[in-house]
Amino acid sequence: MTVTRRLSLPERYAFGSSVRPLLVPKHDPCGTVREDGFWLAMRTPDGPATLHLTRDAGQLVATGHGPGAGWAADRADAVAGLRDDVSGFPALAARHPLVGRLAKTFSGVRLPATGLLFPRLLRAILEQKVTGKEAHRSYRAVCRHFGEPAPGPAGLVLPPDPAAVAATAYWEFHPFGVEQRRTQALLRAAQVAARLERCADAAEATVRLTALPGIGPWTAAETVRHAYGDADAVSVGDFHIPNTVAFALAGEARGSDDRMLELLEPFRGHRGRVCDLLAMGGISAPKFGPRMPLRSFSRF
């Protein structure tokens, strides 16, 4: 089954930069960007699907494949970031010269919202307290282990089924480079995934997520930002972001979470968007210490 719809695009819309955050860098078994567009495998409420987005004559063509094709096509505008409301942001961005400049430079970037919480939560849990390379290596291994072929011609696999994850013993994640602490957080989340998916908005999801042991504000923010398109979600507890915000907005080489939130307060409603803009602009605080080493828990 395939379902296709055509979507109008806002001026200067940046397609690749808007959808790419939905994928793990370099290789994501559940999605890809190719010459023919963007592909994303999904477990929708109506069944498995693959969504294909491609530009054509100033429009975005969205095609859903599989039993969940209709749901995927209906959600395509949100996945592409076209439901992201940036109308009030330029006035807020103008409160700081750097933020104002970045807002103009990246005015075509929109925040995607998949409407599916567990795949993003899986990735966020795996990214807790480790380097990006470690987390992404584990993510690929987990997806390949639980992977089922996704509909459509892209050769993707579906995101792991929460029921299958919940039924797996914690030690079975060890070869994937995931230690017991993160695995137990993932298993607890998988057990209540159906209830989490029924959350009405980012605020409700954040409350429910942070009530689970092993899931704090950082993991919740990383999840709701792209599951719900929450432009205000700030990753409190991040190793780098407080320093980046303090340096970019106040010229301070180091910053705490409290200082970060203080500096971001004038941009409330778009605080997470400001953090994203700093990252897109390549802004970072001075680095004084050694890099965190790469580890392989599967060899411990």
XYZ file of C-alpha atoms in Angstrom:
300
model
C 0.000 0.000 0.000
C 1.246 3.477 -0.856
C -0.243 6.884 -0.083
C 1.107 10.144 -1.573
C 0.443 13.790 -0.786
C 2.059 17.038 -1.900
C 3.016 19.742 0.593
C 3.624 23.437 0.093
C 6.914 24.763 1.418
C 7.725 28.010 3.246
C 10.216 30.431 1.754
C 13.880 29.395 2.128
C 12.883 26.034 3.603
C 16.020 23.955 4.301
C 14.927 20.388 3.670
C 18.097 18.451 4.517
C 18.961 20.465 7.625
C 15.409 20.082 8.929
C 15.071 16.301 8.648
C 18.660 15.192 9.223
C 18.457 15.408 13.066
C 16.019 12.494 12.921
C 18.875 10.202 11.854
C 21.951 8.968 13.671
C 25.006 10.417 11.883
C 26.825 8.487 9.148
C 24.520 5.468 9.089
C 21.082 4.874 10.570
C 19.510 1.453 9.907
C 16.047 3.028 10.274
C 16.466 6.000 7.947
C 18.620 7.565 5.269
C 19.143 10.638 3.107
C 19.927 9.804 -0.508
C 19.844 11.561 -3.867
C 16.176 10.618 -4.168
C 15.260 12.178 -0.815
C 14.702 11.281 2.819
C 13.484 7.869 4.002
C 12.321 6.978 7.508
C 11.029 3.638 8.810
C 8.272 3.959 11.409
C 6.096 1.839 13.688
C 2.862 3.780 13.357
C -0.391 3.158 15.285
C -1.719 1.614 12.050
C 1.258 -0.670 11.462
C 4.749 -0.597 9.926
C 5.509 2.114 7.390
C 8.296 3.851 5.549
C 7.941 7.540 4.758
C 9.683 8.987 1.693
C 10.075 12.760 1.325
C 11.441 14.394 -1.796
C 11.348 17.883 -3.290
C 9.656 18.467 -6.626
C 8.927 21.808 -8.318
C 8.854 23.802 -5.117
C 6.765 21.267 -3.239
C 7.507 18.363 -0.952
C 6.174 15.009 -2.135
C 5.422 12.635 0.742
C 4.858 8.950 0.062
C 4.000 6.377 2.698
C 4.649 2.682 2.135
C 3.188 -0.256 4.017
C 0.197 -0.853 6.318
C 0.833 2.462 8.105
C 1.215 4.417 4.850
C -1.806 6.628 5.484
C -0.670 7.588 8.987
C 2.852 8.295 7.757
C 1.644 10.454 4.873
C -0.742 12.377 7.146
C 2.155 13.034 9.536
C 4.615 13.952 6.777
C 4.318 17.713 7.220
C 5.225 17.392 10.911
C 8.121 15.032 10.155
C 9.431 17.592 7.671
C 9.123 20.341 10.279
C 6.329 22.155 8.448
C 4.175 22.356 11.584
C 6.971 24.161 13.419
C 5.711 27.651 14.321
C 8.578 30.142 14.070
C 6.405 33.230 13.649
C 7.305 34.709 17.030
C 10.953 33.741 17.063
C 12.608 36.575 15.066
C 11.491 39.154 17.654
C 12.915 37.048 20.478
C 16.118 36.296 18.575
C 16.728 40.022 18.084
C 17.312 40.349 21.845
C 20.872 39.088 21.332
C 22.989 40.005 18.295
C 24.506 36.538 17.837
C 21.187 34.750 18.163
C 19.607 37.258 15.784
C 22.314 36.680 13.200
C 22.061 32.889 13.477
C 18.268 33.033 13.273
C 18.559 34.839 9.931
C 21.289 32.526 8.629
C 19.307 29.384 9.450
C 15.814 30.791 8.969
C 14.898 27.903 6.669
C 15.562 25.191 9.240
C 12.444 23.764 10.870
C 12.062 21.466 13.880
C 10.685 18.036 12.947
C 8.122 16.164 15.029
C 7.661 12.457 14.350
C 4.788 11.903 16.802
C 6.521 8.680 17.850
C 8.244 8.729 21.226
C 9.943 5.366 21.810
C 12.438 5.403 18.890
C 13.781 8.762 20.037
C 13.779 7.668 23.671
C 15.809 4.582 22.750
C 18.445 6.772 21.133
C 18.465 9.267 24.029
C 18.966 6.546 26.645
C 21.842 5.061 24.657
C 23.432 8.535 24.488
C 23.469 8.973 28.287
C 26.935 9.736 29.716
C 28.918 8.338 26.760
C 30.486 9.809 23.636
C 28.393 10.176 20.512
C 30.441 7.548 18.679
C 29.852 4.990 21.438
C 26.143 5.733 21.574
C 25.664 5.576 17.809
C 27.609 2.339 17.568
C 25.319 0.816 20.209
C 22.217 2.219 18.510
C 23.126 0.588 15.205
C 23.811 -2.739 16.915
C 20.500 -2.664 18.809
C 18.544 -1.768 15.669
C 20.202 -4.533 13.666
C 19.533 -7.077 16.416
C 15.831 -6.256 16.734
C 15.443 -5.137 13.133
C 12.542 -6.269 10.997
C 12.429 -5.290 7.314
C 10.569 -2.044 6.775
C 8.048 -1.663 3.935
C 9.114 0.013 0.741
C 12.194 -0.102 -1.496
C 14.727 1.680 0.732
C 16.081 -1.449 2.454
C 15.599 -0.072 5.980
C 14.685 -1.846 9.200
C 11.896 -0.831 11.552
C 12.822 0.725 14.911
C 12.969 -1.916 17.665
C 9.596 -3.120 18.918
C 9.240 -2.013 22.575
C 7.645 -5.364 23.469
C 10.648 -7.242 22.092
C 13.044 -4.945 23.941
C 11.121 -5.351 27.217
C 11.284 -9.138 26.896
C 15.091 -9.163 26.569
C 17.412 -9.825 29.529
C 19.712 -6.922 30.385
C 22.895 -8.932 29.824
C 21.913 -9.513 26.190
C 22.645 -5.827 25.572
C 26.235 -6.176 26.765
C 27.607 -7.174 23.319
C 25.987 -4.013 21.945
C 28.191 -1.904 24.205
C 25.431 -1.006 26.667
C 26.079 -1.482 30.375
C 23.493 -2.505 32.968
C 22.502 1.015 34.063
C 21.425 2.237 30.634
C 19.929 -1.128 29.728
C 17.700 -1.162 32.790
C 16.482 2.354 32.008
C 15.691 1.202 28.466
C 13.867 -1.913 29.654
C 11.736 0.095 32.086
C 10.838 2.531 29.321
C 9.996 -0.292 26.914
C 7.631 -1.838 29.460
C 5.499 1.330 29.578
C 6.063 2.444 25.972
C 2.378 2.138 25.035
C 1.389 4.560 27.809
C 4.190 6.943 26.894
C 3.059 7.050 23.271
C -0.388 8.185 24.410
C 0.956 11.393 25.993
C -0.901 14.398 24.613
C 2.067 16.760 24.433
C 5.695 17.336 25.368
C 4.823 18.568 28.875
C 2.912 15.401 29.769
C 5.587 13.219 28.207
C 8.321 14.985 30.180
C 6.480 14.383 33.466
C 5.947 10.709 32.690
C 9.465 10.175 31.407
C 11.217 11.788 34.376
C 9.109 9.669 36.741
C 10.939 6.595 35.413
C 14.183 5.612 37.194
C 17.189 6.273 34.999
C 15.508 8.997 32.932
C 16.209 12.602 33.872
C 15.649 16.036 32.335
C 18.391 15.576 29.726
C 16.936 12.336 28.333
C 13.398 13.722 28.404
C 14.403 16.892 26.541
C 16.355 14.960 23.914
C 13.259 12.806 23.379
C 10.464 15.371 23.247
C 12.415 17.819 21.069
C 11.936 15.664 17.984
C 9.017 13.458 19.025
C 6.808 16.506 19.653
C 8.788 19.272 17.974
C 9.283 21.030 21.312
C 11.337 24.134 20.513
C 11.650 25.004 24.206
C 13.159 21.696 25.361
C 16.566 22.361 26.956
C 18.935 19.448 27.609
C 19.715 20.220 31.234
C 22.636 18.093 32.414
C 24.514 18.097 29.126
C 28.319 18.079 29.285
C 28.827 20.781 26.644
C 25.673 22.877 26.167
C 25.857 24.978 29.380
C 29.393 26.038 28.483
C 28.402 26.784 24.883
C 25.454 28.936 25.955
C 27.486 30.808 28.580
C 30.282 31.480 26.096
C 28.011 32.471 23.211
C 25.583 34.663 25.123
C 27.803 36.097 27.878
C 31.418 35.513 26.862
C 31.969 33.181 29.818
C 34.172 30.157 29.180
C 32.222 27.925 31.562
C 28.613 27.798 32.672
C 26.379 25.739 34.935
C 22.876 24.519 34.148
C 21.451 27.337 36.262
C 23.504 29.921 34.380
C 22.463 28.421 31.063
C 18.775 28.625 31.966
C 19.224 32.201 33.182
C 20.770 33.249 29.875
C 18.135 31.408 27.856
C 15.173 32.837 29.770
C 14.641 35.786 27.361
C 14.035 33.199 24.633
C 11.451 31.134 26.562
C 9.325 29.153 24.174
C 12.334 28.726 21.890
C 15.151 27.990 24.335
C 15.979 24.658 22.736
C 15.900 26.278 19.321
C 18.551 28.753 20.468
C 20.776 25.855 21.589
C 20.266 24.217 18.193
C 21.206 27.445 16.418
C 24.451 27.683 18.378
C 25.288 24.128 17.352
C 24.434 24.781 13.689
C 26.593 27.893 13.793
C 29.576 25.904 15.059
C 29.696 27.878 18.311
C 31.532 26.176 21.173
C 33.246 27.158 24.394
C 37.051 26.937 24.748
C 38.239 23.420 25.535
C 40.703 23.041 28.402
C 40.664 19.340 29.287
C 41.307 16.016 27.530
C 38.619 14.412 25.414
C 36.455 11.705 26.911
C 37.950 8.361 25.793
C 36.046 5.902 23.642
C 35.172 2.682 25.438
C 33.652 -0.665 24.528
C 31.519 -2.117 27.307
C 31.172 -5.327 25.294
C 34.857 -6.051 26.042
C 34.690 -5.452 29.788
